[in-house]
Short mmCIF file of C-alpha atoms in Angstrom, two decimals:
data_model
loop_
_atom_site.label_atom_id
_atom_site.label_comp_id
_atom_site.label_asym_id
_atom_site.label_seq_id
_atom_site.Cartn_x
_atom_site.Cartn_y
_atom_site.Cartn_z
CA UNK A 1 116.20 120.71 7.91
CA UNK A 2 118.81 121.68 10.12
CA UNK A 3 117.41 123.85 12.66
CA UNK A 4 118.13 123.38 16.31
CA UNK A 5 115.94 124.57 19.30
CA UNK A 6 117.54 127.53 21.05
CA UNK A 7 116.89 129.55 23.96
CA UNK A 8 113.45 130.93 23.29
CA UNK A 9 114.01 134.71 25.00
CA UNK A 10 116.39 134.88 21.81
CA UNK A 11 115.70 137.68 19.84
CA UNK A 12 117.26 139.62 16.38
CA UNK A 13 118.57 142.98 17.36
CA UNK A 14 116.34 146.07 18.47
CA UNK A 15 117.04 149.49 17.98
CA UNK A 16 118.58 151.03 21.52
CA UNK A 17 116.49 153.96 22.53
CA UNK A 18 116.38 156.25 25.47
CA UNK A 19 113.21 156.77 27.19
CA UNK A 20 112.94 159.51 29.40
CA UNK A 21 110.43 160.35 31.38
CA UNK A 22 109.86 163.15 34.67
CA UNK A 23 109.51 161.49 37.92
CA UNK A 24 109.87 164.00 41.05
CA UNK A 25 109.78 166.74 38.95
CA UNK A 26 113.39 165.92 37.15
CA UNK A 27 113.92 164.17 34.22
CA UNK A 28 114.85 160.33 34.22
CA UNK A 29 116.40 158.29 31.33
CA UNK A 30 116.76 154.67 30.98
CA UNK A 31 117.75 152.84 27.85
CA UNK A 32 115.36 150.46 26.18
CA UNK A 33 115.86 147.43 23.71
CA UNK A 34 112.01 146.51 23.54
CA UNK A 35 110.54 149.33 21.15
CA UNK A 36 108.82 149.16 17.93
CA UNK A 37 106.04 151.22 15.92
CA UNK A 38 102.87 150.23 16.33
CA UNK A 39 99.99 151.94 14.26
CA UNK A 40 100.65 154.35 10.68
CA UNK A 41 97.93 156.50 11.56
CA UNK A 42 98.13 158.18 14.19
CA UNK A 43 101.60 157.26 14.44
CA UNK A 44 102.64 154.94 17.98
CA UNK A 45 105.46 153.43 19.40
CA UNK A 46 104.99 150.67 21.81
CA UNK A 47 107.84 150.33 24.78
CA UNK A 48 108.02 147.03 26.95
CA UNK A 49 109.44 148.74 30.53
CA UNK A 50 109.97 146.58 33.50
CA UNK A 51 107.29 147.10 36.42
CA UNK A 52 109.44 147.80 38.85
CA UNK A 53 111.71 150.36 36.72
CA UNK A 54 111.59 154.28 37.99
CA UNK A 55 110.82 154.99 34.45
CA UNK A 56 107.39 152.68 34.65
CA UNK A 57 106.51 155.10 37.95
CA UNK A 58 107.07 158.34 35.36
CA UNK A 59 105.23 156.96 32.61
CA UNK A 60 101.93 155.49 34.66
CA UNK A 61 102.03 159.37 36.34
CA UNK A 62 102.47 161.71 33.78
CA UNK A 63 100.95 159.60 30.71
CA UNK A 64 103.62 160.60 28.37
CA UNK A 65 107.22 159.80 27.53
CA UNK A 66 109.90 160.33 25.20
CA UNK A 67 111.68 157.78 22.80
CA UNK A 68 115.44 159.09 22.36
CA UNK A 69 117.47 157.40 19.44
CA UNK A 70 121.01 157.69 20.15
CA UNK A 71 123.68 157.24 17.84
CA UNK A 72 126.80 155.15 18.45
CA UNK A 73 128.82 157.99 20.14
CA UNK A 74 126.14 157.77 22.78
CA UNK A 75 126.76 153.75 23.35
CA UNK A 76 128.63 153.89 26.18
CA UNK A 77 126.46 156.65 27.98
CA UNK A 78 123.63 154.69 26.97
CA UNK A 79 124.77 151.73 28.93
CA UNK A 80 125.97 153.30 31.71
CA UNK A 81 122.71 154.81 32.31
CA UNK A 82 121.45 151.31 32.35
CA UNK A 83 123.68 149.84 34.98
CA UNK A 84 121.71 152.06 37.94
CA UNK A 85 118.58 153.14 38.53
CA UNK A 86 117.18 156.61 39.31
CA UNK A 87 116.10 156.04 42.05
CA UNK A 88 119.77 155.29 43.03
CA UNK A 89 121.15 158.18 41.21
CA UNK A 90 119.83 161.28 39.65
CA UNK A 91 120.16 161.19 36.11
CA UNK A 92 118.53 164.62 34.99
CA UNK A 93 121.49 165.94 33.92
CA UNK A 94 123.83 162.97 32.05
CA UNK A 95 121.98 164.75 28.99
CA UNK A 96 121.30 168.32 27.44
CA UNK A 97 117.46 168.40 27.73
CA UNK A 98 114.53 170.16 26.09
CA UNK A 99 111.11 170.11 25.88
CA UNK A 100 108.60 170.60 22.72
CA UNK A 101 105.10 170.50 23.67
CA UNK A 102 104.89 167.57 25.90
CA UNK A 103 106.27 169.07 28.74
CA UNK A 104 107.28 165.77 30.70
CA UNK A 105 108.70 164.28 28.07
CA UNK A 106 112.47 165.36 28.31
CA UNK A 107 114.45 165.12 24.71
CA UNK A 108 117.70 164.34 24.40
CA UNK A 109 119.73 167.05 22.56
CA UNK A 110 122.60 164.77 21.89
CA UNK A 111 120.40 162.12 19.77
CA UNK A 112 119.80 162.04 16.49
CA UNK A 113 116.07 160.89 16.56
CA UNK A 114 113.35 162.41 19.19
CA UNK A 115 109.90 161.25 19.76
CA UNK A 116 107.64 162.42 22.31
CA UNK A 117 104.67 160.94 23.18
CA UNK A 118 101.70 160.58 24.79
CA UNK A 119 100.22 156.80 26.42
CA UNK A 120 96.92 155.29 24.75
CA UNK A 121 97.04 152.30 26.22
CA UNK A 122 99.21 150.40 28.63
CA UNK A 123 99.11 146.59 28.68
CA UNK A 124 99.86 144.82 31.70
CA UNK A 125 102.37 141.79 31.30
CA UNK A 126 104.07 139.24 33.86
CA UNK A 127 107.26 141.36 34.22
CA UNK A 128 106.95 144.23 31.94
CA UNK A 129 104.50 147.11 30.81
CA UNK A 130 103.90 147.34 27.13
CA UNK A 131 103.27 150.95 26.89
CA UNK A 132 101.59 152.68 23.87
CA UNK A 133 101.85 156.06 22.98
CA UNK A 134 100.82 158.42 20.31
CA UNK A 135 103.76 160.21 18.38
CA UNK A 136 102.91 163.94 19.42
CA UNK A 137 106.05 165.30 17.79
CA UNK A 138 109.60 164.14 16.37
CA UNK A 139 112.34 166.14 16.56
CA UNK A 140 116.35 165.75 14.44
CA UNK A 141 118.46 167.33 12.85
CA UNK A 142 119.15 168.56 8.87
CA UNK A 143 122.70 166.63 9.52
CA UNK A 144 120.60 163.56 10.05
CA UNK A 145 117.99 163.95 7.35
CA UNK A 146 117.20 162.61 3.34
CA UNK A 147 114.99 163.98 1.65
CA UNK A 148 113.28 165.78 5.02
CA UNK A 149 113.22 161.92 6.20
CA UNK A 150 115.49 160.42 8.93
CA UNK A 151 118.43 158.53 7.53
CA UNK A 152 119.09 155.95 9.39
CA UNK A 153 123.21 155.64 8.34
CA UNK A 154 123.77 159.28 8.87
CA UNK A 155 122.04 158.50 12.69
CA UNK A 156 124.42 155.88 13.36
CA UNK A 157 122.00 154.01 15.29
CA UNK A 158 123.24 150.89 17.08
CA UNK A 159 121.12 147.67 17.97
CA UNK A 160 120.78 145.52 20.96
CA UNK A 161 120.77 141.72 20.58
CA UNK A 162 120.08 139.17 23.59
CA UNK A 163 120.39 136.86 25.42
CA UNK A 164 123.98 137.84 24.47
CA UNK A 165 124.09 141.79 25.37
CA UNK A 166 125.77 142.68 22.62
CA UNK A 167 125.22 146.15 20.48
CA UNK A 168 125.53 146.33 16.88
CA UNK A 169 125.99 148.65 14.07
CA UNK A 170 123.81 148.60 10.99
CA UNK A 171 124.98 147.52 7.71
CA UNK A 172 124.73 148.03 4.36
CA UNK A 173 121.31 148.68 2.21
CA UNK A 174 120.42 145.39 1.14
CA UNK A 175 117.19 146.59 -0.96
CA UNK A 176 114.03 148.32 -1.13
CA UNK A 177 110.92 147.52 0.95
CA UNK A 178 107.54 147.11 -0.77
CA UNK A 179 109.89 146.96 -4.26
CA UNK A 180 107.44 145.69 -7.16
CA UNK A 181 110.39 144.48 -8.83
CA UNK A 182 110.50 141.84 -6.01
CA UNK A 183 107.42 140.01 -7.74
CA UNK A 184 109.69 138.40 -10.08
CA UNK A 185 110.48 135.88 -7.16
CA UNK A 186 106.75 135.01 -7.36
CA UNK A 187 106.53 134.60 -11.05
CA UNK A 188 109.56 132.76 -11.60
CA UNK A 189 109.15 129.93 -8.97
#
């Protein structure tokens, strides 16, 4: 074996979303590496936000939020809006907004992929907040769509890795998930 230790805070790239949240009434955005899905049915999300983020304040208040996939035109906006806070700056309008039924959860017109949602749990962590929320509604575009499902290449998604701060594209189609054919591993070792 030829494994080395390395930094443990490592991690394989995350999708880059947008959260955005209303705090004073405005919307506020902030981009977020730490988000995955966490339950089928009802469909979550789960979103690791620092405590001491503006964002965090919105969240805890309102109890809902939005998750904003943006596509790699949107990289460089994406960062910038990372580089200040909002409490700093007001960043309600960096982005065409709109709202669906979750009326403090401000969507991102510009992304490919909208979720808004509403908290079911929030779990409390050294440094961050591990919020929860339901999937109320998800919003694209026909542009952006297979088969009435998102496609992921036509999104143009980008990924975060760390510790190195580096976004990434996403490659080719390597396979299919949950492919029977895939047994034959099993049966031929």
């Amino acid at each position: 074996m030829d494994k080395v230790s390395i930094d443990r805070n490592a991690a394989i790239p995350m999708p880059v979303c947008i959260v955005g949240t209303v705090v004073n009434e405005k919307a506020n955005f902030m981009p977020v590496g730490w988000v995955c899905r966490t339950n089928y049915q009802p469909p979550m999300i789960g979103i690791g936000i620092g405590k001491n983020h503006l964002t965090s304040k919105g969240v805890k208040q309102n109890g809902t939020f939005s998750v904003n996939f943006p596509g790699r035109p949107l990289m460089a906006k994406t960062d910038c809006i990372g580089l200040f806070s909002g409490s700093e700056k007001d960043k309600s309008t960096l982005f065409d907004c709109f709202y669906g039924e979750v009326k403090t959860a401000p969507l991102i017109s510009e992304a490919p992929f909208c979720l808004a949602c509403r908290v079911v749990e929030a779990v409390d962590l050294p440094t961050n907040i591990f919020f929860i929320g339901e999937i109320i509604e998800a919003w694209s575009e026909t542009r952006y769509l297979s088969k009435e499902h998102p496609d992921i290449k036509r999104m143009d998604v980008f990924f975060l890795s760390m510790p190195d701060n580096r976004y990434w594209a996403l490659g080719e189609t390597i396979g299919t998930a949950w492919n029977r054919e895939n047994l034959k591993i099993l049966v031929d070792s």
